[in-house]
Coordinates of C-alpha atoms and ligand atoms in Angstrom, one line a residue:
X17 CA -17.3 -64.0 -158.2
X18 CA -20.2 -65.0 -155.8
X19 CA -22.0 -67.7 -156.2
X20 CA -25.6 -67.9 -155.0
X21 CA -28.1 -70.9 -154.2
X22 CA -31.3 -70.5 -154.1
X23 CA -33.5 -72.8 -152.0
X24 CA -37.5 -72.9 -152.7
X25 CA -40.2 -75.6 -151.4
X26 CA -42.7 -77.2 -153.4
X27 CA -46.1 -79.2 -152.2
X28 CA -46.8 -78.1 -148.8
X29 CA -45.1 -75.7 -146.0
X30 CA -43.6 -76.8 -142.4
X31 CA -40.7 -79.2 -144.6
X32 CA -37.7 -77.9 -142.8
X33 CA -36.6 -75.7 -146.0
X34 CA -35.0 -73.1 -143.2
X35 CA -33.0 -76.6 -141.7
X36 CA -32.3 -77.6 -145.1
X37 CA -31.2 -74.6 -146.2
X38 CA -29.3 -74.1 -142.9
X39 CA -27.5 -77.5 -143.2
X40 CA -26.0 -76.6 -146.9
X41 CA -24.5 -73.8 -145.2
X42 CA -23.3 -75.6 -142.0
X43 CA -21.6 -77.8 -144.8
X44 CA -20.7 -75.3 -146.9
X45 CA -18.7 -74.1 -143.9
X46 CA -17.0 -77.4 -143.4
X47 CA -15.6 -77.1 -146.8
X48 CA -14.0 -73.6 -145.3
X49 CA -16.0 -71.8 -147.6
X50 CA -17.3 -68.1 -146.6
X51 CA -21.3 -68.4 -146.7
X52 CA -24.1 -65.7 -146.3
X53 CA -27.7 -66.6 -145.4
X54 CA -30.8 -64.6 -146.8
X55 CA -34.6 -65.3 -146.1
X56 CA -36.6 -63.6 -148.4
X57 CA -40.5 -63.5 -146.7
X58 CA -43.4 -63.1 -148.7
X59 CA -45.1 -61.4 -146.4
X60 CA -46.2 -57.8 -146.6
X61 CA -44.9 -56.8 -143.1
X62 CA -42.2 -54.9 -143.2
X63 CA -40.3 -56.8 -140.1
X64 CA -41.2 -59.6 -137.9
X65 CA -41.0 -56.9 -135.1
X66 CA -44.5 -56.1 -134.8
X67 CA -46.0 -59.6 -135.4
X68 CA -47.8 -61.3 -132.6
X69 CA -45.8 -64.4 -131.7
X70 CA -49.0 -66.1 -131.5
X71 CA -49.4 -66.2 -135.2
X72 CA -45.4 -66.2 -136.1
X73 CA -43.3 -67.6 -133.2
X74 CA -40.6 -65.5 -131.9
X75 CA -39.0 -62.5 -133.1
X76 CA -34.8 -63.2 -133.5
X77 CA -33.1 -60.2 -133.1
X78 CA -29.5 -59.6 -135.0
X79 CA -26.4 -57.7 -133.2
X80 CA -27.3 -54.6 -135.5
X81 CA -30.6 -54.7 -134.0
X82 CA -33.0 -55.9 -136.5
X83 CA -36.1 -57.1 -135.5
X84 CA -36.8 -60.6 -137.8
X85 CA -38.1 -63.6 -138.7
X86 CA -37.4 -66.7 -136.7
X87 CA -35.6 -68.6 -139.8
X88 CA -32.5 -66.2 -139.3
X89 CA -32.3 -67.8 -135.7
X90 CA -31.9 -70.9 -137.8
X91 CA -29.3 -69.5 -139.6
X92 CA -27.5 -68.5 -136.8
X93 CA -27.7 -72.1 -134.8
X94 CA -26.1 -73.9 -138.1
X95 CA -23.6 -71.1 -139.6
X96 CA -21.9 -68.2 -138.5
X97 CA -21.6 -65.8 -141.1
X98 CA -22.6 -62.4 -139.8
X99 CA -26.4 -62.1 -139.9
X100 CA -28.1 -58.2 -139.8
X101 CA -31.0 -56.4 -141.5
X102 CA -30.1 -57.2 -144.5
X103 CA -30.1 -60.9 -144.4
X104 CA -33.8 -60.3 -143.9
X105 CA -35.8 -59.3 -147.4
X106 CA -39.4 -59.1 -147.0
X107 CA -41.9 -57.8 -149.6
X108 CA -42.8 -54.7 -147.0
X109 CA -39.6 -53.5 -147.6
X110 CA -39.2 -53.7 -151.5
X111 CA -42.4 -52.6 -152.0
X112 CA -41.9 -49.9 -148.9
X113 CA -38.4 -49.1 -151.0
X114 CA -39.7 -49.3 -154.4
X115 CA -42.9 -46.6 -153.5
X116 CA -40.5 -44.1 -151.9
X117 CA -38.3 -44.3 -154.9
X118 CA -41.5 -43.7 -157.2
X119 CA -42.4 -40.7 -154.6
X120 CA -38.9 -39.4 -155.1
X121 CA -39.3 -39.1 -158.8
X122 CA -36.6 -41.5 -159.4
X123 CA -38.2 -43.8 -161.9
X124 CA -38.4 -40.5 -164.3
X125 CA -42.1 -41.0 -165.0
X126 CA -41.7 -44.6 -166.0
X127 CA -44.6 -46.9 -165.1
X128 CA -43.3 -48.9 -162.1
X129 CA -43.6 -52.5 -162.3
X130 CA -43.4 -55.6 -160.5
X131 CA -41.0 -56.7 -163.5
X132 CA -38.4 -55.1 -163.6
X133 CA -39.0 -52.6 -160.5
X134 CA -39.8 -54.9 -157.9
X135 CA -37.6 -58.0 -159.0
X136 CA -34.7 -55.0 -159.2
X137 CA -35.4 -54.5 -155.8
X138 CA -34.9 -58.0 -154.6
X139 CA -31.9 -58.2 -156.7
X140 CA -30.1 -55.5 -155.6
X141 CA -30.8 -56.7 -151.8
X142 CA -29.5 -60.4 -152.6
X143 CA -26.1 -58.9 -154.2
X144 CA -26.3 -56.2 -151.4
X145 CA -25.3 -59.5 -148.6
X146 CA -22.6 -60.6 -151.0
X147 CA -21.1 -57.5 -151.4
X148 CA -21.3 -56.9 -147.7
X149 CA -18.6 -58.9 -146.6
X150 CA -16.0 -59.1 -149.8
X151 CA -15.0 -62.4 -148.9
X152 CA -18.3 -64.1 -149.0
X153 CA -17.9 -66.9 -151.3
X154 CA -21.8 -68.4 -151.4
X155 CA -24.7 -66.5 -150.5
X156 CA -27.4 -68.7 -149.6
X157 CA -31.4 -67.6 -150.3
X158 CA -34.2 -68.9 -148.8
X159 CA -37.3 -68.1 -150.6
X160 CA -40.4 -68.4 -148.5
X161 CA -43.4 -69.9 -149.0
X162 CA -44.6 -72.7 -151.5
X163 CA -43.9 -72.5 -155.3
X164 CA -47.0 -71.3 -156.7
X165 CA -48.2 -69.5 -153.8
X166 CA -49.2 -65.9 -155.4
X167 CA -46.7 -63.8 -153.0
X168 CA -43.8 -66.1 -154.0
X169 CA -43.7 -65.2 -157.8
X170 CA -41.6 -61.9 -157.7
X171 CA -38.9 -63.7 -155.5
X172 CA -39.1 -66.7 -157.4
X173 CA -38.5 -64.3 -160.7
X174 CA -35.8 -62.9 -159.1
X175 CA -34.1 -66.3 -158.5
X176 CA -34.6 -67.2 -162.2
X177 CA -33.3 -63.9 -163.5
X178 CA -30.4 -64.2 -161.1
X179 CA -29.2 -68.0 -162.3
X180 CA -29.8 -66.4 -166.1
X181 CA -27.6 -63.8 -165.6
X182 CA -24.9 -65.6 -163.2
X183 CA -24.9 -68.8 -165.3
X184 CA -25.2 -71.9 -164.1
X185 CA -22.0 -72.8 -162.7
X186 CA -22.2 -69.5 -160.3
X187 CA -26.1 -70.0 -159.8
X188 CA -28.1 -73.2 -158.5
X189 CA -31.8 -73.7 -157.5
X190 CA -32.5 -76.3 -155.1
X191 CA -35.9 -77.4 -154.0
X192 CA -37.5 -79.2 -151.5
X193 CA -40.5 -81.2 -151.8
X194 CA -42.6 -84.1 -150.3
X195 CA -42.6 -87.4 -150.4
X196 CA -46.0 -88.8 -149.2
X197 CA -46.9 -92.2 -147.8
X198 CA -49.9 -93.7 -148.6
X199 CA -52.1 -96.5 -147.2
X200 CA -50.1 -99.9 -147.6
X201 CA -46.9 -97.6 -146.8
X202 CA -46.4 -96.8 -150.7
X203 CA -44.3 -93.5 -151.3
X204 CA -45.8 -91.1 -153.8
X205 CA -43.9 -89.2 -156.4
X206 CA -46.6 -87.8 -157.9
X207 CA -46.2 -84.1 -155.9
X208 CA -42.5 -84.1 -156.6
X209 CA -42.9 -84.5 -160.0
X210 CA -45.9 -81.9 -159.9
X211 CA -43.7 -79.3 -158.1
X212 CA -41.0 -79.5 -160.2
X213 CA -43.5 -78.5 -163.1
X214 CA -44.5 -75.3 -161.0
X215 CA -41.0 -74.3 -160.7
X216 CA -40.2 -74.9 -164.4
X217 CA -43.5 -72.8 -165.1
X218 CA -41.4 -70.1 -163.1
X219 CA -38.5 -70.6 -165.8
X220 CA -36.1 -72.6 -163.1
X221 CA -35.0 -75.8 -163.7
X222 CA -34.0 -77.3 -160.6
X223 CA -30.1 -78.3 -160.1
X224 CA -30.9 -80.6 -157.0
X225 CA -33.9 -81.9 -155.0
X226 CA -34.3 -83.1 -151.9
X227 CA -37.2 -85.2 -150.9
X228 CA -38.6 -85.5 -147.5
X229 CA -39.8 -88.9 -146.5
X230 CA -40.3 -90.9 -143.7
X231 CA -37.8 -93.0 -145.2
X232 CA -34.4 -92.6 -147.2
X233 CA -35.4 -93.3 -150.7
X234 CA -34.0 -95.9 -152.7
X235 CA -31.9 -95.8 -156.0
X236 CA -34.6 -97.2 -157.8
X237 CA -37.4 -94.1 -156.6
X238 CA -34.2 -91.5 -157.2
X239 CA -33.5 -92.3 -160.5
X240 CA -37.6 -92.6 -161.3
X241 CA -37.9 -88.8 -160.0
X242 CA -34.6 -87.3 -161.6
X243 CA -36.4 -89.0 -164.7
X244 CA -39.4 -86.7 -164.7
X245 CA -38.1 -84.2 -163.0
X246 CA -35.4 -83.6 -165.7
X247 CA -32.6 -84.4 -162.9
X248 CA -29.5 -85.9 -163.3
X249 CA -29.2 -89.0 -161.3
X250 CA -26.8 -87.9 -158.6
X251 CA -28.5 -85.6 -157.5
X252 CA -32.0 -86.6 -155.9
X253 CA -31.3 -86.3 -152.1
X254 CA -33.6 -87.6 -149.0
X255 CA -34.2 -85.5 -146.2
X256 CA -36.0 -88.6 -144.3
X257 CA -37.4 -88.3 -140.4
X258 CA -35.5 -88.9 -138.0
X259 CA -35.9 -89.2 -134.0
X260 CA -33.2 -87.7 -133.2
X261 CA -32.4 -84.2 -133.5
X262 CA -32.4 -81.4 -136.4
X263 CA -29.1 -80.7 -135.9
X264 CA -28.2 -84.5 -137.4
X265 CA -29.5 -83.4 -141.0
X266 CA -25.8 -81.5 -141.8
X267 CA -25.0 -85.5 -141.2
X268 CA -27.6 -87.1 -143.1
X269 CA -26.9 -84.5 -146.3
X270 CA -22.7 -85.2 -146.1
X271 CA -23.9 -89.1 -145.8
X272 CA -25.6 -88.8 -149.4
X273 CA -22.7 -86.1 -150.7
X274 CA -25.2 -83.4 -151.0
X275 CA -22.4 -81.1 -150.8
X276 CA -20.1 -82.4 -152.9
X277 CA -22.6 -82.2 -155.7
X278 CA -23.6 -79.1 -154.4
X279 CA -19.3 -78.0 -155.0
X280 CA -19.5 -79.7 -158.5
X281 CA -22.2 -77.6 -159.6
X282 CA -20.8 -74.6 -158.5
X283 CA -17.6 -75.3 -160.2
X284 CA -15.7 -75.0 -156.7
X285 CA -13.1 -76.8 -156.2
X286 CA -13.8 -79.7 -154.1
X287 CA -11.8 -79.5 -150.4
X288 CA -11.8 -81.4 -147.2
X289 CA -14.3 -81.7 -145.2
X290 CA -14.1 -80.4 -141.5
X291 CA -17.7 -81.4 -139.6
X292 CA -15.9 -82.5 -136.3
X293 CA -18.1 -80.2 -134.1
X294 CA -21.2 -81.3 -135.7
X295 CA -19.7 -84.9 -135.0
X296 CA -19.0 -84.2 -131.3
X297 CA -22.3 -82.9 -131.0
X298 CA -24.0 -86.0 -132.0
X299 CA -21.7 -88.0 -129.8
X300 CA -22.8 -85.5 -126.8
X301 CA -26.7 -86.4 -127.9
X302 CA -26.4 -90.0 -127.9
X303 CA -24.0 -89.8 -124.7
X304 CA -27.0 -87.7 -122.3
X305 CA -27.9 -89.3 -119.4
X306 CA -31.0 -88.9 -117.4
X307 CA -33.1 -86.0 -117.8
X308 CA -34.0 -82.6 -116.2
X309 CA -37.5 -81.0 -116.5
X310 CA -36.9 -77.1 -116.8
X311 CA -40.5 -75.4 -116.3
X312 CA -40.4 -72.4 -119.0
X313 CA -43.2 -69.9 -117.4
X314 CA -44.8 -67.4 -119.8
X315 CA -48.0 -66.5 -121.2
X316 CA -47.6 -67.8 -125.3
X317 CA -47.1 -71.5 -124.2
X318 CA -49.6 -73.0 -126.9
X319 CA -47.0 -71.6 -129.5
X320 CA -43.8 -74.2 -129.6
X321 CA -42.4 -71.3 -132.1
X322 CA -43.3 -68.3 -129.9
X323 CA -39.9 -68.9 -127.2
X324 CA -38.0 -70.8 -130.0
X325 CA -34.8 -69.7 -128.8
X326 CA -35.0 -70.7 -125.7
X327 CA -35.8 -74.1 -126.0
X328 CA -33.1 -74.4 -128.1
X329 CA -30.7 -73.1 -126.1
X330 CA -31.9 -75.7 -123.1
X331 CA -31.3 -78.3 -125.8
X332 CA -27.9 -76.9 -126.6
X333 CA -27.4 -76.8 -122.7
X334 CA -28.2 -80.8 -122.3
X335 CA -25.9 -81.2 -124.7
X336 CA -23.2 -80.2 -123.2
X337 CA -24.1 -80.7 -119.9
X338 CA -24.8 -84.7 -120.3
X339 CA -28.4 -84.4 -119.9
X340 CA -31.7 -84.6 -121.6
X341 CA -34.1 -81.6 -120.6
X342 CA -37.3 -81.8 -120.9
X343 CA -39.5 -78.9 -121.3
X344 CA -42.2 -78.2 -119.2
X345 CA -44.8 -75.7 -120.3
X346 CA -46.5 -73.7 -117.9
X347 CA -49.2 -71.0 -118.4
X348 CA -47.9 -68.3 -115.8
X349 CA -52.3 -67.9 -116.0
X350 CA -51.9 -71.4 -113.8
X351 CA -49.9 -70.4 -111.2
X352 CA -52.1 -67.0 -110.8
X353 CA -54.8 -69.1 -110.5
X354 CA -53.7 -71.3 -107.4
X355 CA -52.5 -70.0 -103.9
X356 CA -49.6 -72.7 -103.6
X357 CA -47.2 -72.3 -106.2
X358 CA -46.1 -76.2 -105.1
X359 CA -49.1 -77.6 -106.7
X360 CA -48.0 -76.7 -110.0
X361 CA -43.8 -76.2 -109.3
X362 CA -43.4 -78.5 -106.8
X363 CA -42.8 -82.6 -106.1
X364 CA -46.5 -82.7 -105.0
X365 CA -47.9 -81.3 -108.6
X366 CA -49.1 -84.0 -111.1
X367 CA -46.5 -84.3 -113.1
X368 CA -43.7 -84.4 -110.7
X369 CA -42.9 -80.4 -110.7
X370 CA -39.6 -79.2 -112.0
X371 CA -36.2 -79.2 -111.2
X372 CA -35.3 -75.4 -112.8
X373 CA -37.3 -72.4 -113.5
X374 CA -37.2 -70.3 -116.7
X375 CA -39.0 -67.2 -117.1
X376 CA -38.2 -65.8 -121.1
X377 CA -39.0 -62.1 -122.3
X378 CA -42.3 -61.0 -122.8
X379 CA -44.2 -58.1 -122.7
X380 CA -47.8 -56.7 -121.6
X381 CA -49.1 -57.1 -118.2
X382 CA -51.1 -60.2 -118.4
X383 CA -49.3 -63.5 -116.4
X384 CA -47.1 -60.9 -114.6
X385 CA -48.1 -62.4 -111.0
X386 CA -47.7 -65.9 -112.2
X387 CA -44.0 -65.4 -113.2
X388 CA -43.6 -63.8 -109.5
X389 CA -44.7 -66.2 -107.9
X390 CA -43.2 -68.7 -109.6
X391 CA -39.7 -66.8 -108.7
X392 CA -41.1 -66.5 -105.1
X393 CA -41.1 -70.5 -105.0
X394 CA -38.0 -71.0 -106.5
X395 CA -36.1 -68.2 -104.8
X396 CA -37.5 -70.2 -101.5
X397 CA -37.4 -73.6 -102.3
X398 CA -33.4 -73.2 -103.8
X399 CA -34.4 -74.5 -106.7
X400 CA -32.3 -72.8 -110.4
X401 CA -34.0 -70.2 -111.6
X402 CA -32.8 -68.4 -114.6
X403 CA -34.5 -65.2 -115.9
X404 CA -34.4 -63.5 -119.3
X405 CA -35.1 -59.9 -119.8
X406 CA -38.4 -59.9 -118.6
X407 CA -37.5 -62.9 -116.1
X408 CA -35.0 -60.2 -114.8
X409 CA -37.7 -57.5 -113.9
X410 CA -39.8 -60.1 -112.0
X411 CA -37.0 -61.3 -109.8
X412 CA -36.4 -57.6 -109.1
X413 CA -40.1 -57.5 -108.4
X414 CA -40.1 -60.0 -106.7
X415 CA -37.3 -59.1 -104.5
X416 CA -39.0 -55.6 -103.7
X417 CA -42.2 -57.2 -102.7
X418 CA -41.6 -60.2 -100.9
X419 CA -38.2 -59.4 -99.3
X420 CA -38.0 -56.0 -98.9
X421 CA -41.6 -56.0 -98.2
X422 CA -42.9 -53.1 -100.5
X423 CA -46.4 -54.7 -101.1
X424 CA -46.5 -52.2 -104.6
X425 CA -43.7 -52.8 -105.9
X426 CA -43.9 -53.1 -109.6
X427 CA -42.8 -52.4 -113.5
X428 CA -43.9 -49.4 -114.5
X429 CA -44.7 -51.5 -117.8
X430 CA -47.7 -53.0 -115.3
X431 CA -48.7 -50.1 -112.7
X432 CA -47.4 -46.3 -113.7
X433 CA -48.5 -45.3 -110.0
X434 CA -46.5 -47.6 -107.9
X435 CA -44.9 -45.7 -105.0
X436 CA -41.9 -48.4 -105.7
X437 CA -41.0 -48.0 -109.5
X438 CA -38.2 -50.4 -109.2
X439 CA -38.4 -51.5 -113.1
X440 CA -38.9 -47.8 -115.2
X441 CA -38.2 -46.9 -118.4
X442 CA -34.9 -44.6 -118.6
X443 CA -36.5 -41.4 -119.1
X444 CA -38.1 -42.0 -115.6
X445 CA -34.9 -42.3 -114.1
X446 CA -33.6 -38.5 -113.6
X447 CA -29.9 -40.0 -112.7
X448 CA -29.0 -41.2 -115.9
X449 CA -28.5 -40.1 -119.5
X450 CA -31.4 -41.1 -121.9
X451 CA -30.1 -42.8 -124.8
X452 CA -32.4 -42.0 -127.4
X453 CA -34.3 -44.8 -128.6
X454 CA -37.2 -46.0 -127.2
X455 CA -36.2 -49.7 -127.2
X456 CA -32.8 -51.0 -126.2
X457 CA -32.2 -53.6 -129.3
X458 CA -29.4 -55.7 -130.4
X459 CA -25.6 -56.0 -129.3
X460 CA -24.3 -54.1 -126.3
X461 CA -21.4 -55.1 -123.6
X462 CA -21.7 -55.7 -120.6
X463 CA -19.0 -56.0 -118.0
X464 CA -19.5 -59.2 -115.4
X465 CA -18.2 -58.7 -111.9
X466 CA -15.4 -61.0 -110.6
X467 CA -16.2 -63.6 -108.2
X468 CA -20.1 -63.8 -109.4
X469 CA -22.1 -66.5 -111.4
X470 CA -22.3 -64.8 -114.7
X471 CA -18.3 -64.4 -114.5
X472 CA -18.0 -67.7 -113.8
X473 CA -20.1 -68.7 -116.7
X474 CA -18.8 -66.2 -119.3
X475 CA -15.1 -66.7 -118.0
X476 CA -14.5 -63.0 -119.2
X477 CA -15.4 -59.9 -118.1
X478 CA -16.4 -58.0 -121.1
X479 CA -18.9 -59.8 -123.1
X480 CA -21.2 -58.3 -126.0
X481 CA -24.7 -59.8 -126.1
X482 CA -28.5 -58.8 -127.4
X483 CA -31.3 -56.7 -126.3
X484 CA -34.6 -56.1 -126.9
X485 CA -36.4 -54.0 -124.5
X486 CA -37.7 -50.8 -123.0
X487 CA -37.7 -51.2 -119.3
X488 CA -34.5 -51.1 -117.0
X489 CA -33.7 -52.1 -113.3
X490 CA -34.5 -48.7 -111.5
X491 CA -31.1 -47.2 -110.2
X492 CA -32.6 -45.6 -107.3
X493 CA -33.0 -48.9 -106.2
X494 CA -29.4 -49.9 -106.3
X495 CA -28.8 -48.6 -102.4
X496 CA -32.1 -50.7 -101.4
X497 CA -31.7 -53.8 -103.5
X498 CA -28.0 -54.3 -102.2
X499 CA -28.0 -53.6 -99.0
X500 CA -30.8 -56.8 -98.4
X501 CA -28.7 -58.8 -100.2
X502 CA -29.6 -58.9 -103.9
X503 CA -26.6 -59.0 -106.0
X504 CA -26.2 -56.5 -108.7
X505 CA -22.9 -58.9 -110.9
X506 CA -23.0 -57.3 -114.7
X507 CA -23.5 -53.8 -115.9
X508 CA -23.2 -51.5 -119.1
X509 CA -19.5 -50.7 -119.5
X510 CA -20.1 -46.5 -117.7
X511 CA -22.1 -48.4 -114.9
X512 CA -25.4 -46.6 -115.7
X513 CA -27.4 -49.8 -116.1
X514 CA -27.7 -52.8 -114.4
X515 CA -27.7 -55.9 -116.8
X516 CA -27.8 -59.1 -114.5
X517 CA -28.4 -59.5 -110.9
X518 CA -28.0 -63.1 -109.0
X519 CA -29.5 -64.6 -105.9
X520 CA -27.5 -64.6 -102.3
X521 CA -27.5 -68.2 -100.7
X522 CA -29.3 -70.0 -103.1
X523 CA -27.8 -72.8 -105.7
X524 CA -28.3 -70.6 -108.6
X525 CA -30.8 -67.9 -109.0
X526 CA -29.9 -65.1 -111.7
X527 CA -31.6 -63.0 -114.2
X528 CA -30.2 -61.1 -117.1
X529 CA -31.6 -58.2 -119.1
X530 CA -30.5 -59.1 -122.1
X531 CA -31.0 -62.4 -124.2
X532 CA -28.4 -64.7 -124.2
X533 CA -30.7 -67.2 -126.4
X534 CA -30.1 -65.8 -129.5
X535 CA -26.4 -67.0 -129.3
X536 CA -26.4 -70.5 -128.4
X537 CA -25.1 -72.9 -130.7
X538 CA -25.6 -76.7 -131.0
X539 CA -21.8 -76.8 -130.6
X540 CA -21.5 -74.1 -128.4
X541 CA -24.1 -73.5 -125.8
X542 CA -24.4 -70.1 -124.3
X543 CA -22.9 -70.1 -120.8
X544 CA -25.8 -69.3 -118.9
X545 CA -27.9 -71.9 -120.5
X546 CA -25.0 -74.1 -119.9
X547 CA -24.5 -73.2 -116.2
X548 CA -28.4 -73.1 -115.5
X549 CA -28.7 -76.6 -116.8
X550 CA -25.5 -77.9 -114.9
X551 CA -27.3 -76.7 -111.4
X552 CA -30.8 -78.3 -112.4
X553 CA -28.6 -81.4 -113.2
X554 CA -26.8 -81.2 -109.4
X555 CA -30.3 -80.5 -107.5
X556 CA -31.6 -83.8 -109.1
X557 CA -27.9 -85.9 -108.3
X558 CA -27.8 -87.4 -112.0
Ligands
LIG610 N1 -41.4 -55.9 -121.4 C1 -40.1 -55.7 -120.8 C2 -39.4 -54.5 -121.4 O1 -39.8 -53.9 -122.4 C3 -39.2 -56.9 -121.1 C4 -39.0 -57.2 -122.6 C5 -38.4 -58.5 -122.9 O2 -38.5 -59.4 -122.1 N2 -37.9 -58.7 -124.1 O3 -38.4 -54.0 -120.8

């Protein structure tokens, strides 16, 4: 039998319910259990694919393709059960499902209804992930949004209808709320205690509750909020800030037992506990010395959420490579702006400049320039640059402008007349088969040429990782591009598309088409990320 934990946030949003929910499973995972992760969005989109990452950060794309929220990233960077589609339930797609099934005359003239139709819905989709996989022991549910939010209610229903029917030693609710500090540095329990009333208004009474705090909250304030919250003692936990990294709270919860209670309630057996990579990773942390400053250049910098990925894959890279980076945000708007790249790059700019170069995905034509020239000065000044999907294009831009000297050289994304195409979409390209699909999305292999940077990284020569995108390196380029010395190191397994090409003489230049982001682990950096960081590191001599 599965059992399921539902995980809902009470007074206010931004709490870290994804890392909270995320750490349960990371421990969950060190008891060797099997544990799914669902995020169930309130919103009425149907997927995160057509958001604007202005208003909703990134979009984290699965190996199967899916286009979703950011919290499954989450997910991904704690646990490792298999996350697709359908670990991504948003009220777009019940409501999208529920209507065609109305449509269909499958409700037999029956009036449709949020209860039981739509909660039926969300039901069906929660059991769906367990019975995916038929060794998944806990399926753990993330239910966005604040209890008492109006969207919530049908997922919040679900949840209680779920722990009704599963019983309570297959079934838990855990919620998150705040603990506020007021003037004279007094903590408030007031909202907790509020909170918890909202949930029991939605019929769930709370198994366990963890409190956010600046501080970790003594036995005396535990025992005060299990009293009115109707909780037994042991199980009033502190998720309390901390300056050192997210990926400590796994840590902080096994500290306070959070998961043996979580086991007890569950009626599994307890086991032992195996958290040595999360304990390695924390040494790694606290072991960094000096720092790097990578310069990430691409248009949604005011968002921290919109290139989440990648700045945790840089983190995951310092980690591993002994060193702190530091992120350094830059408008590719500023470099179009100035004629010297080295004003805003380079030792001479304000802050110092930076010691690697990152250009992430995107998409659109606004900021192209910036991003070449800002390839053009690292590709000239030696310094790491490291490109990603769209990073990819401009140093193949880039290369056809400014060293093969064809001034129009360009995307068609950005200019559909260039005389020098050499990024197209695959339907442009008479040589090669079209695929289908309009966007290339989620896992595909690639293989990595011997002798080259990305081989070296990946150590293997067949390696499987994620796409999102329309345009490709033009093959009828190829002859050009190698010939002045561009090197063409990774491609689709029949040869028909280029995925990586790498920099001759230079420390280490390379750009991928796919997005090896979405991969990287605190405990296991992705390569790339790894080997980037590691020549940023050597430029500066730490
Ligand atoms: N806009 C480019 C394309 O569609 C790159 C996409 C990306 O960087 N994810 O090919």
């Amino acid at each position: 039998m599965n059992k399921f934990i539902f995980i809902s946030g009470g007074v206010c949003s931004s709490l870290g319910k994804g890392v909270a929910a995320s750490s349960i499973g990371a421990l969950l995972e060190g008891r060797g259990l099997n544990v799914r992760m669902v995020k169930c969005d309130p919103y009425i989109n149907v997927d995160a694919g057509t958001m604007s990452p202005y208003q909703h950060g990134e979009v984290y794309v699965t190996d199967d393709g899916a286009e979703t929220d950011l919290d499954l990233g989450n997910y991904a960077r704690f646990t490792s059960g298999h996350l697709s589609k359908a670990n991504s339930v948003t009220t777009g797609q019940v409501y999208e499902s529920v209507i065609r099934k109305e449509r269909e005359g499958r409700y037999l003239g029956r009036c449709v209804q949020v209860i039981p139709h739509i909660t039926d819905e969300i039901k069906s989709r929660i059991t769906a992930v367990a019975r995916e996989d038929p060794d998944t022991d806990v399926v753990i549910v993330e239910i966005g949004g604040t209890v008492g939010d109006i969207e919530s209610i049908p997922f919040l229903e679900s949840a209680r209808q779920m722990i009704h029917e599963a019983g309570k030693s297959n079934a838990i609710s855990v919620h998150l709320t705040l603990i506020p500090e007021v003037a004279g540095g007094e903590l408030k329990t007031k909202p907790t205690q509020h909170s918890v009333k909202a949930m029991q208004e939605q019929g769930i009474q709370p198994d366990i509750l963890i409190c956010r705090a600046p501080v970790m909250l003594n036995e005396t304030t535990r025992r005060k909020i299990a009293l009115f919250t109707n909780m037994e003692n042991d199980s009033v936990f502190t998720s309390y800030d901390i300056s050192t990294t997210i990926y400590e709270i796994p840590l902080i919860f096994f500290e306070q037992k959070l998961d043996q209670v979580v086991l007890k309630k569950l009626g599994v057996e307890s086991r032992h506990a195996n958290l040595g990579a999360w304990k390695t990773m924390m040494e790694n942390f606290n072991s960094r010395k000096g720092k790097v400053r990578i310069g990430i250049v691409g248009k949604y910098m005011s968002l921290h959420d919109a290139y989440k990925s990648v700045y945790e894959a840089l983190f995951h890279a310092g980690l591993e490579t002994g060193v702190e980076v530091e992120l350094v945000k830059i408008d590719s708007a500023r470099l179009e702006e100035t004629d010297n790249a080295d004003n805003v790059l380079g030792s001479q700019a304000a802050d110092g400049g930076v010691d690697g170069v990152l250009v992430p995905g995107g998409f659109g034509q606004r900021g192209i320039n910036g991003m070449i020239k800002a390839a053009q000065w690292a590709r000239k000044n030696k310094v790491p640059y490291f490109g990603i999907c769209l990073g990819m294009q401009i140093m193949v831009i880039d290369w056809g402008r400014n060293v093969l000297g064809w001034d129009d050289a360009d995307s068609t994304e950005f200019n559909q007349n260039t005389k020098h195409p050499v990024v197209s979409l695959l339907e442009e390209q008479e040589e090669v088969i079209n695929y289908g699909g309009t966007m290339r999305l989620g896992k595909w292999e690639s293989v990595t040429e011997p002798g080259s940077r990305i081989f070296a990284a990946y150590r293997e020569k067949n390696i499987w990782e994620r796409h999102r995108h329309r345009y490709e390196f033009s093959n009828r380029y190829r002859g050009d591009m190698a010939e002045s010395g561009l090197l063409l190191t990774a491609f689709i397994p029949d040869k028909t598309l280029v995925e990586c090409v790498e920099w001759p003489d230079h420390p280490w230049g390379l750009g991928v088409q796919f997005h090896p982001e979405f991969k990287s682990k605190p405990t296991a950096a992705s390569p790339l990320f790894r080997d980037f960081v590691a020549a940023a590191r050597d430029r500066k001599q730490i």
